[in-house]
CSV table of N, CA, C and O in Angstrom, one decimal:
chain,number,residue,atom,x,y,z
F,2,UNK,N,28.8,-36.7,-77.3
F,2,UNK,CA,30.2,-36.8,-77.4
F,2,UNK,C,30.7,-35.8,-78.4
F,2,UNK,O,30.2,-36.0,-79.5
F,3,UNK,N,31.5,-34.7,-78.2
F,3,UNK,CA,32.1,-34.0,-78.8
F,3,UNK,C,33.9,-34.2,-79.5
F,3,UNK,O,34.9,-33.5,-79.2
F,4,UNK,N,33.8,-34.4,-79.7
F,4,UNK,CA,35.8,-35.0,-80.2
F,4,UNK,C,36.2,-34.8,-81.4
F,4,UNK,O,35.5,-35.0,-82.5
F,5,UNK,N,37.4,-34.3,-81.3
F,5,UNK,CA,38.1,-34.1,-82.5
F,5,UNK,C,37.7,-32.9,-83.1
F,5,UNK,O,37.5,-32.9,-84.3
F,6,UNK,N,37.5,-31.9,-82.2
F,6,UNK,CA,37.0,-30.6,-83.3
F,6,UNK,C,38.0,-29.8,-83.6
F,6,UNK,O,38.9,-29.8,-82.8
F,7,UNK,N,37.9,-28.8,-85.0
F,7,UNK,CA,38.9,-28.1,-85.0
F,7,UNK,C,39.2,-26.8,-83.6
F,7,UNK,O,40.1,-26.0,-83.4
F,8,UNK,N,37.6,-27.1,-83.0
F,8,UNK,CA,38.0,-25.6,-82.0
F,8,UNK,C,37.4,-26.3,-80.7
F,8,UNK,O,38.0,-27.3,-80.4
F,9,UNK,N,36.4,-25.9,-79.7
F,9,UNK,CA,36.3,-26.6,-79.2
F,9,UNK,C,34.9,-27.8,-79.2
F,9,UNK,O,34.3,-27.8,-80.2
F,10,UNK,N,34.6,-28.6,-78.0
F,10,UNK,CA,33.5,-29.2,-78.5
F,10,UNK,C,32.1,-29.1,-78.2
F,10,UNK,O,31.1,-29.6,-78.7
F,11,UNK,N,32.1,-27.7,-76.9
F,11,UNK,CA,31.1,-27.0,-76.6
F,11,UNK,C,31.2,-25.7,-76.2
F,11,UNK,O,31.7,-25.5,-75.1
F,12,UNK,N,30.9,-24.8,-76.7
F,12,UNK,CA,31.5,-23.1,-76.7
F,12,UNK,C,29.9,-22.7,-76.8
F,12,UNK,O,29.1,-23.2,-77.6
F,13,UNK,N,29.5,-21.8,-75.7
F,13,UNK,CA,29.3,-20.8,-75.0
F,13,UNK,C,29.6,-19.0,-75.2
F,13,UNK,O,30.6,-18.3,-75.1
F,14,UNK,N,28.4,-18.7,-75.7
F,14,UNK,CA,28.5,-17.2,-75.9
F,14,UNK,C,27.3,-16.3,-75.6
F,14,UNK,O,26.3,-16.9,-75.4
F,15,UNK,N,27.2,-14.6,-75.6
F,15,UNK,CA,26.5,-13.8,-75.7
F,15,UNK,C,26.3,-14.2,-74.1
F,15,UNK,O,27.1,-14.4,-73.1
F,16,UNK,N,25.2,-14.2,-74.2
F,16,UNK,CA,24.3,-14.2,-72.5
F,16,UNK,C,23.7,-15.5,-72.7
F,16,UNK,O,22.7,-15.8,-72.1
F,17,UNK,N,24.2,-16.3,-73.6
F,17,UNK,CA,23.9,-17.8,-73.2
F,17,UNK,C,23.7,-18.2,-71.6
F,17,UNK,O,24.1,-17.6,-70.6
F,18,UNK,N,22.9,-19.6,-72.0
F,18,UNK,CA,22.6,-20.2,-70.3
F,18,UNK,C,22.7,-22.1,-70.6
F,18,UNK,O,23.3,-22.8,-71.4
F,19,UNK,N,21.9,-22.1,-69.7
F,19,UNK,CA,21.4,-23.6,-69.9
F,19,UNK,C,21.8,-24.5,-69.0
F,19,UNK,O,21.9,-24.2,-67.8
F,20,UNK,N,22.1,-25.6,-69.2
F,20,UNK,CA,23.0,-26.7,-68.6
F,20,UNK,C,23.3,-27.9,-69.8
F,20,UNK,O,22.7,-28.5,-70.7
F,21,UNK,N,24.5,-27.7,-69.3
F,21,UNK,CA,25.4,-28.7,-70.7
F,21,UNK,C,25.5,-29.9,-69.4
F,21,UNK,O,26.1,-29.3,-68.4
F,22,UNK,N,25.2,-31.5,-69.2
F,22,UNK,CA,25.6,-32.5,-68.1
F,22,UNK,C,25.5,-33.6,-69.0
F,22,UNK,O,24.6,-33.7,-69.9
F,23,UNK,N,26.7,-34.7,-68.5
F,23,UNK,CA,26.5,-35.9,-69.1
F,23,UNK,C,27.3,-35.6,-70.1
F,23,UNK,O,27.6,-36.7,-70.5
F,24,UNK,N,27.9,-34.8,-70.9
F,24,UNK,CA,28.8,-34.8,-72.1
F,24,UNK,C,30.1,-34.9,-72.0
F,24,UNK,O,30.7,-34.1,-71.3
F,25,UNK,N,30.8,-35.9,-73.0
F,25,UNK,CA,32.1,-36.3,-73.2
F,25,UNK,C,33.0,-35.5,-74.2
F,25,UNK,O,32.9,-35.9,-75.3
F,26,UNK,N,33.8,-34.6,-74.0
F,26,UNK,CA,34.6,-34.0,-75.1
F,26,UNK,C,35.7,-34.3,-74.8
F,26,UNK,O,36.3,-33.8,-73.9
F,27,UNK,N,36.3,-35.2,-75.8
F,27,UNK,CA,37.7,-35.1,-75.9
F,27,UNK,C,38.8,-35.0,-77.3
F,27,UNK,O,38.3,-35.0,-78.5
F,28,UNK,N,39.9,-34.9,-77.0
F,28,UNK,CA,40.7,-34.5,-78.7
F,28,UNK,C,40.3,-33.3,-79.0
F,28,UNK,O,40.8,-33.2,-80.1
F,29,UNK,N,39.6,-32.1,-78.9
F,29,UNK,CA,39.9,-31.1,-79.3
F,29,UNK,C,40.7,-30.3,-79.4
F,29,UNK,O,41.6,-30.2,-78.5
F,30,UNK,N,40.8,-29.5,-80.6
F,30,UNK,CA,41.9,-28.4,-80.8
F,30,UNK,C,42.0,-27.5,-79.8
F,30,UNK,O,43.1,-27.2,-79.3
F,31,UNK,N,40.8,-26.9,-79.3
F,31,UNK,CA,41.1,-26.0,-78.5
F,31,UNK,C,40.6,-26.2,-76.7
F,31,UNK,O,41.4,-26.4,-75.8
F,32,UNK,N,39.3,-26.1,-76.5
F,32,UNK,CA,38.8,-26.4,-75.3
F,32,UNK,C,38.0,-27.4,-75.2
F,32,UNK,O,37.2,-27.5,-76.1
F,33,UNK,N,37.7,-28.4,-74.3
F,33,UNK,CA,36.8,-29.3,-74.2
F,33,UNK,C,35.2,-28.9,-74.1
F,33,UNK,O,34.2,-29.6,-74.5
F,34,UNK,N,35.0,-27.4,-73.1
F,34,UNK,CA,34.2,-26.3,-72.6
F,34,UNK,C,34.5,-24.9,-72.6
F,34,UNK,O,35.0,-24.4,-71.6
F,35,UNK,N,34.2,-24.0,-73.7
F,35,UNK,CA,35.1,-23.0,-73.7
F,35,UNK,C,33.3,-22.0,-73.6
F,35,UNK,O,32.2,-22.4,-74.0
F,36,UNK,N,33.7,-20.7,-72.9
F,36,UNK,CA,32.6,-19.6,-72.5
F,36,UNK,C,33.6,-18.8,-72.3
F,36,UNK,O,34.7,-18.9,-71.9
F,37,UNK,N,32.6,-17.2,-73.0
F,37,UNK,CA,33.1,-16.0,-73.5
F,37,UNK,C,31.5,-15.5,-73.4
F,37,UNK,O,30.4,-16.1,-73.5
F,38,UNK,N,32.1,-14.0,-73.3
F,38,UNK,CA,30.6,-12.9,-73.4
F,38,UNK,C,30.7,-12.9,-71.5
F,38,UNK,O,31.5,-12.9,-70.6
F,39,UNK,N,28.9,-13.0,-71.8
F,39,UNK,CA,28.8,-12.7,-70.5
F,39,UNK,C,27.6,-14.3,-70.5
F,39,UNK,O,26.4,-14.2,-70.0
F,40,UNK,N,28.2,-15.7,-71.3
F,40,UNK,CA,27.6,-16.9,-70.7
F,40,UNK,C,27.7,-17.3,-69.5
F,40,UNK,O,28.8,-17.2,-69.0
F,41,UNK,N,26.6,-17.9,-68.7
F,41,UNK,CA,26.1,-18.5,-67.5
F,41,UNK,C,25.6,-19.6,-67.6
F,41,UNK,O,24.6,-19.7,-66.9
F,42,UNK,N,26.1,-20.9,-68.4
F,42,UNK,CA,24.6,-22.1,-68.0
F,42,UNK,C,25.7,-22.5,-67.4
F,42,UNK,O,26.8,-22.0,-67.4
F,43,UNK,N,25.0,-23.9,-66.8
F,43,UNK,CA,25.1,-24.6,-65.7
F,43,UNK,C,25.9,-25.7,-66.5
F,43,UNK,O,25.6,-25.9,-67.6
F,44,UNK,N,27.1,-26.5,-65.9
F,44,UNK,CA,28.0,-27.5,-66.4
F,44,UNK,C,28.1,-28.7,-64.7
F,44,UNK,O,28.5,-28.6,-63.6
F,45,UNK,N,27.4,-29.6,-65.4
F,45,UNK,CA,27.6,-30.5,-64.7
F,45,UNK,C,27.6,-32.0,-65.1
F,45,UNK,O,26.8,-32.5,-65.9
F,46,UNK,N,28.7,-32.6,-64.3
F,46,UNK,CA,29.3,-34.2,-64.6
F,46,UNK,C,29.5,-34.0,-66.0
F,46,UNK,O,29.0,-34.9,-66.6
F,47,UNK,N,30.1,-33.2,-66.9
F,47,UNK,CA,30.8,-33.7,-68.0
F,47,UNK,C,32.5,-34.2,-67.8
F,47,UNK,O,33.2,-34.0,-66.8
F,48,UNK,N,32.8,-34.9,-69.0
F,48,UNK,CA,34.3,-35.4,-68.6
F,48,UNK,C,34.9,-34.7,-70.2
F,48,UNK,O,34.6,-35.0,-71.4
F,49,UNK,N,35.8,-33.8,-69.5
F,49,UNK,CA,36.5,-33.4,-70.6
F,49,UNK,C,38.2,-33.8,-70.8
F,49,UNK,O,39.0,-32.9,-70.3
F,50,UNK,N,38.7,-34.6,-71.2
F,50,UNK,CA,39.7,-35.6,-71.4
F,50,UNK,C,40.9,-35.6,-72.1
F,50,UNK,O,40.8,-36.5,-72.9
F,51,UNK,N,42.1,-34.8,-72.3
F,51,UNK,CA,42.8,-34.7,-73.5
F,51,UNK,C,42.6,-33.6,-74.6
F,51,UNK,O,43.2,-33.7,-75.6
F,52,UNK,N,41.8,-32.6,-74.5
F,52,UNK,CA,42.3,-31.4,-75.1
F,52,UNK,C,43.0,-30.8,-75.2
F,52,UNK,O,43.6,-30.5,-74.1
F,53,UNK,N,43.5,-29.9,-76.6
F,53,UNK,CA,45.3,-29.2,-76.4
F,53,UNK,C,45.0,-28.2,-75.6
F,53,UNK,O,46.0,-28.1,-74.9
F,54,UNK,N,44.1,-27.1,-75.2
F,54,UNK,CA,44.0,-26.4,-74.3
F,54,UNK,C,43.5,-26.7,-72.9
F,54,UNK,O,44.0,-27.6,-72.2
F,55,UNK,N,42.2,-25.9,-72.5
F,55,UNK,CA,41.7,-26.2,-71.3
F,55,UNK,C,40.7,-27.3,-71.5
F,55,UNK,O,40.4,-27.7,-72.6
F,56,UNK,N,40.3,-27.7,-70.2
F,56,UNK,CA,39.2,-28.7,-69.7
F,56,UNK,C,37.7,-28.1,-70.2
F,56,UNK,O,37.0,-28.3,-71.2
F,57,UNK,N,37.6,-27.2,-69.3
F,57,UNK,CA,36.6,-25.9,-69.6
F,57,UNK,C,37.3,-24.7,-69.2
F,57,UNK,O,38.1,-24.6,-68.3
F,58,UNK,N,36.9,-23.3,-70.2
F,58,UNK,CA,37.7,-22.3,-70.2
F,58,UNK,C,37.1,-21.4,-69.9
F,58,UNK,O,36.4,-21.0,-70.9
F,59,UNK,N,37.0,-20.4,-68.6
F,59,UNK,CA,36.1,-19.0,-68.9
F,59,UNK,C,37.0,-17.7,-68.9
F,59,UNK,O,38.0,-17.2,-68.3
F,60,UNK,N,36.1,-17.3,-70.0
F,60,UNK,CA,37.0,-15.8,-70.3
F,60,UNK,C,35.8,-14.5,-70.5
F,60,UNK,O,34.6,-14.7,-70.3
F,61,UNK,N,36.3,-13.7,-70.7
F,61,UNK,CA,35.5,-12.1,-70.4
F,61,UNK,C,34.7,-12.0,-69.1
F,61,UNK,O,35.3,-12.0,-68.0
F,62,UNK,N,33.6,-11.9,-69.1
F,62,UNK,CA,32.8,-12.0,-68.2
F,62,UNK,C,31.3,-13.3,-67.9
F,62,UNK,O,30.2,-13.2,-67.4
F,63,UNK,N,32.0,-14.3,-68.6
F,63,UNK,CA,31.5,-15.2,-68.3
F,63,UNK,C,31.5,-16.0,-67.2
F,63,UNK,O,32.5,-16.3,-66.6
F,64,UNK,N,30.2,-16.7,-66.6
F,64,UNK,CA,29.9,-17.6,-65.5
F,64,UNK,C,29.5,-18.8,-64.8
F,64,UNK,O,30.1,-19.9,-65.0
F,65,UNK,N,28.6,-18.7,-64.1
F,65,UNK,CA,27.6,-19.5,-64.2
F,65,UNK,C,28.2,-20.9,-63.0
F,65,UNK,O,29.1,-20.5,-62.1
F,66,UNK,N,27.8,-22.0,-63.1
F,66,UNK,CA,28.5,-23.2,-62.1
F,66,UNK,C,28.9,-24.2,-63.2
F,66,UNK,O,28.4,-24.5,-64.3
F,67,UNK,N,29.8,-24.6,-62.7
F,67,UNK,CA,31.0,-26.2,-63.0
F,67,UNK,C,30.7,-26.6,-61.4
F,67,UNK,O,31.0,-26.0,-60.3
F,68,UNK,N,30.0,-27.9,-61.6
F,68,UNK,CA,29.8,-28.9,-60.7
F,68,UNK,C,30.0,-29.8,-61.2
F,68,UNK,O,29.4,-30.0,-62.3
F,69,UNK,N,31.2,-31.4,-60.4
F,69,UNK,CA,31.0,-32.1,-60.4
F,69,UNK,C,31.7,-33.1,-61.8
F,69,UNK,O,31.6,-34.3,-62.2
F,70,UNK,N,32.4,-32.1,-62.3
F,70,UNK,CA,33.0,-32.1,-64.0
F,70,UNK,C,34.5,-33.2,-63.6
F,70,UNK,O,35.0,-33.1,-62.5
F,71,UNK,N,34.8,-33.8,-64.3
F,71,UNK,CA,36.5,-34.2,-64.3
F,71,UNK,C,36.9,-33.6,-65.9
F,71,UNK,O,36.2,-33.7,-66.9
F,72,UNK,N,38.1,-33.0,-65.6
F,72,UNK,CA,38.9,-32.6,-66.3
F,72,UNK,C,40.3,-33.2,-66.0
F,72,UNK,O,40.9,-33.1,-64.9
F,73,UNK,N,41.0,-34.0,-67.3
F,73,UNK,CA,42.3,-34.7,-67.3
F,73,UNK,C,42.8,-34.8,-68.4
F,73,UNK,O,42.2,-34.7,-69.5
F,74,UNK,N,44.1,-34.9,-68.3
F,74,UNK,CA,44.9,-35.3,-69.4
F,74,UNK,C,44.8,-33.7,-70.7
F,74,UNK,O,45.1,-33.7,-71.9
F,75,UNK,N,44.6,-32.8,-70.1
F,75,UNK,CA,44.1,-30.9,-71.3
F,75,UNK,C,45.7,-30.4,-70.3
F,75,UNK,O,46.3,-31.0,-69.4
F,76,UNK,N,45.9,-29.3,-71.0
F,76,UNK,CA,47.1,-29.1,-71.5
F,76,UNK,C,46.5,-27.9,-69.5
F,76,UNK,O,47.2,-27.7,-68.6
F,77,UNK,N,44.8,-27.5,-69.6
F,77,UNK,CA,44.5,-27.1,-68.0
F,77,UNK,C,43.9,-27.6,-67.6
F,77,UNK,O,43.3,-28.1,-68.6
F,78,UNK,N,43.4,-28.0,-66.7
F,78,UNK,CA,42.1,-29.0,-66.4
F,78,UNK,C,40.5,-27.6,-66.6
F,78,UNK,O,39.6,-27.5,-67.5
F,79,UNK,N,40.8,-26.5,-65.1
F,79,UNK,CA,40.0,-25.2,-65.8
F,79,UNK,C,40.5,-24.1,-65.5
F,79,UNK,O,41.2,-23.6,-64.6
F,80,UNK,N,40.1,-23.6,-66.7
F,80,UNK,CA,40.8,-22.4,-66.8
F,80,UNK,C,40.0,-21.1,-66.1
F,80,UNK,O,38.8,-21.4,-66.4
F,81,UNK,N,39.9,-19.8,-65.4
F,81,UNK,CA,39.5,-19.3,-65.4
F,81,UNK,C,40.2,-17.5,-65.1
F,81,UNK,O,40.8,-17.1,-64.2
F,82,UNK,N,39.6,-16.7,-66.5
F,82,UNK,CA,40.2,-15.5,-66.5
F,82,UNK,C,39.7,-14.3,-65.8
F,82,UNK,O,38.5,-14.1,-65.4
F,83,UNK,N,40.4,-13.8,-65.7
F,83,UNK,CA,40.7,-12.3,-64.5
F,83,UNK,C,39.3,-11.6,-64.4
F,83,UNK,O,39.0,-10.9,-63.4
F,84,UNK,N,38.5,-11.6,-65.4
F,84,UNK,CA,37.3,-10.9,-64.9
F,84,UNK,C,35.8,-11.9,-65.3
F,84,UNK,O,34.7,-11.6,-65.6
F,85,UNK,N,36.3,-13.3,-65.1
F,85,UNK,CA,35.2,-14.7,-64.7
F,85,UNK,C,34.7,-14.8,-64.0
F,85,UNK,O,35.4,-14.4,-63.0
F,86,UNK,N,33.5,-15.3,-63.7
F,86,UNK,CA,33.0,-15.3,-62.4
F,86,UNK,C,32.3,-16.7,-62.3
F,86,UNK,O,31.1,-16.5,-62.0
F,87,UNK,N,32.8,-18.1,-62.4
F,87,UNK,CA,32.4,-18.9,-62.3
F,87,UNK,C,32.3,-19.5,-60.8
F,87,UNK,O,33.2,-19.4,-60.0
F,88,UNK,N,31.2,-20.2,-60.5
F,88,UNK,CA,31.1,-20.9,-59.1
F,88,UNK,C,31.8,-22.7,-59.5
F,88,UNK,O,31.3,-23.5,-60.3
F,89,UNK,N,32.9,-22.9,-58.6
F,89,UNK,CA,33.8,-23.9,-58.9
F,89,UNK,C,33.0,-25.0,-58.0
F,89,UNK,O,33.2,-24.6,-56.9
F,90,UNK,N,32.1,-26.4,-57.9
F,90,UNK,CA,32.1,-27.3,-57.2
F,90,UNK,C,31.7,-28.7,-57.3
F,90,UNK,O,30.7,-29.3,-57.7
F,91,UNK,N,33.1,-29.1,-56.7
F,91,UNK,CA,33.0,-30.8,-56.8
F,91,UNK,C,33.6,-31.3,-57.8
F,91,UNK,O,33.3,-32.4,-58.2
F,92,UNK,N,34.7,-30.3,-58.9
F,92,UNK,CA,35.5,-30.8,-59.6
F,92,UNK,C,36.7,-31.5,-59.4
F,92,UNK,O,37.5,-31.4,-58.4
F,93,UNK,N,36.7,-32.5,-60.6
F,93,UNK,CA,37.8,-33.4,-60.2
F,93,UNK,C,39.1,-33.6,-61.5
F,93,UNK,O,38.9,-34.3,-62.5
F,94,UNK,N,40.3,-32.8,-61.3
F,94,UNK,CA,40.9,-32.1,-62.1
F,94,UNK,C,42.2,-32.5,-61.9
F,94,UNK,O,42.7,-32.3,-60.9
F,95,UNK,N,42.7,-33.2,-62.8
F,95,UNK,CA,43.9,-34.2,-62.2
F,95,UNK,C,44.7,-34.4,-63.8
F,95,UNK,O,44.2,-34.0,-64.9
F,96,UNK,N,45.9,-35.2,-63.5
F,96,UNK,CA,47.3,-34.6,-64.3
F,96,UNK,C,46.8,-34.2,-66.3
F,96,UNK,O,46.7,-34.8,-67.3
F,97,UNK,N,46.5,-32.5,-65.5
F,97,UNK,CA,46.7,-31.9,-66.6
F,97,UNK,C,47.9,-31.4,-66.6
F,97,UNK,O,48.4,-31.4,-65.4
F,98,UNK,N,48.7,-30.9,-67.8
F,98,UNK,CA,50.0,-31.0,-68.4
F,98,UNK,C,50.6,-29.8,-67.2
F,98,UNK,O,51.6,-29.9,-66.5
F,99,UNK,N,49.6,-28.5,-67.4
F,99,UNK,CA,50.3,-27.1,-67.0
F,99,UNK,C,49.9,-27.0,-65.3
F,99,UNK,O,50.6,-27.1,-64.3
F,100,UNK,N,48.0,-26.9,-65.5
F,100,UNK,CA,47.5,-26.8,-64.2
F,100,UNK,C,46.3,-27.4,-63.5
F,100,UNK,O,45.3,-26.6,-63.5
F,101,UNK,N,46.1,-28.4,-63.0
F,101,UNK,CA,44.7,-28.7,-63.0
F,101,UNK,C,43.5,-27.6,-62.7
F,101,UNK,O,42.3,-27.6,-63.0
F,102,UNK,N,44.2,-26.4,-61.7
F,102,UNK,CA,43.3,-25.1,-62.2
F,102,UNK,C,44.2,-24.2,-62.1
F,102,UNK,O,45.1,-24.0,-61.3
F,103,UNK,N,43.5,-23.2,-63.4
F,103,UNK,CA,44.3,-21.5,-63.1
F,103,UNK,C,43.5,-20.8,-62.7
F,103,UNK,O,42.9,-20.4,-63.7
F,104,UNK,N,43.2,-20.4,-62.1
F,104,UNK,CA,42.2,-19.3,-61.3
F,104,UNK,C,42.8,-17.7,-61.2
F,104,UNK,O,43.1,-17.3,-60.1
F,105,UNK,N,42.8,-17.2,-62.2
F,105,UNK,CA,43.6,-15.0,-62.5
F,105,UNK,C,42.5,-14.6,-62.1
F,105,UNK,O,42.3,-13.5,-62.7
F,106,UNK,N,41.2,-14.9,-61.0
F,106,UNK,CA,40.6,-13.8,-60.5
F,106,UNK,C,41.7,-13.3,-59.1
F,106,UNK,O,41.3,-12.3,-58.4
């Protein structure tokens, strides 16, 4: 369980990998799941719940798969930026504030 951080409760960097499953982040300042660089692990069945930003967030050229995640109640459910390259499946993304997804590819 990650909650209440000042930033987020699992951040992703460099050429990171792995699989982050089964984890709870909620109340974070910033992302529940946040990835930058060029990270790729694998995200599956976490519940990210009430963060002031996104659910999970990819930015630069980060990737990899979101399977199977709920994202609710974050300001996005996921976010993903213009040169991300994430594989989106079986998420379940529901009344987040702005979008349950932004997708700027």
């Amino acid at each position: 369980t990650c909650k209440g951080n000042k930033g987020s409760g699992i951040a992703y960097f460099g050429s990171a990998g792995g699989t982050a499953k089964g984890n709870t982040c909620t109340g974070n300042e910033n992302c529940g799941i946040y990835l930058a660089e060029q990270a790729k692990p694998t995200l599956e069945s976490n519940t990210c719940v009430g963060n002031r930003e996104a659910g999970i967030a990819y930015f630069d050229a980060s990737g990899g798969t979101a399977r199977n995640n709920e994202c609710a109640r974050n300001k996005v459910g996921i976010y993903v930026a213009r040169t991300a390259r994430p594989t989106l499946t079986g998420n379940n993304c529901y009344s987040n504030t702005e979008d349950n997804i932004r997708d700027l590819r």
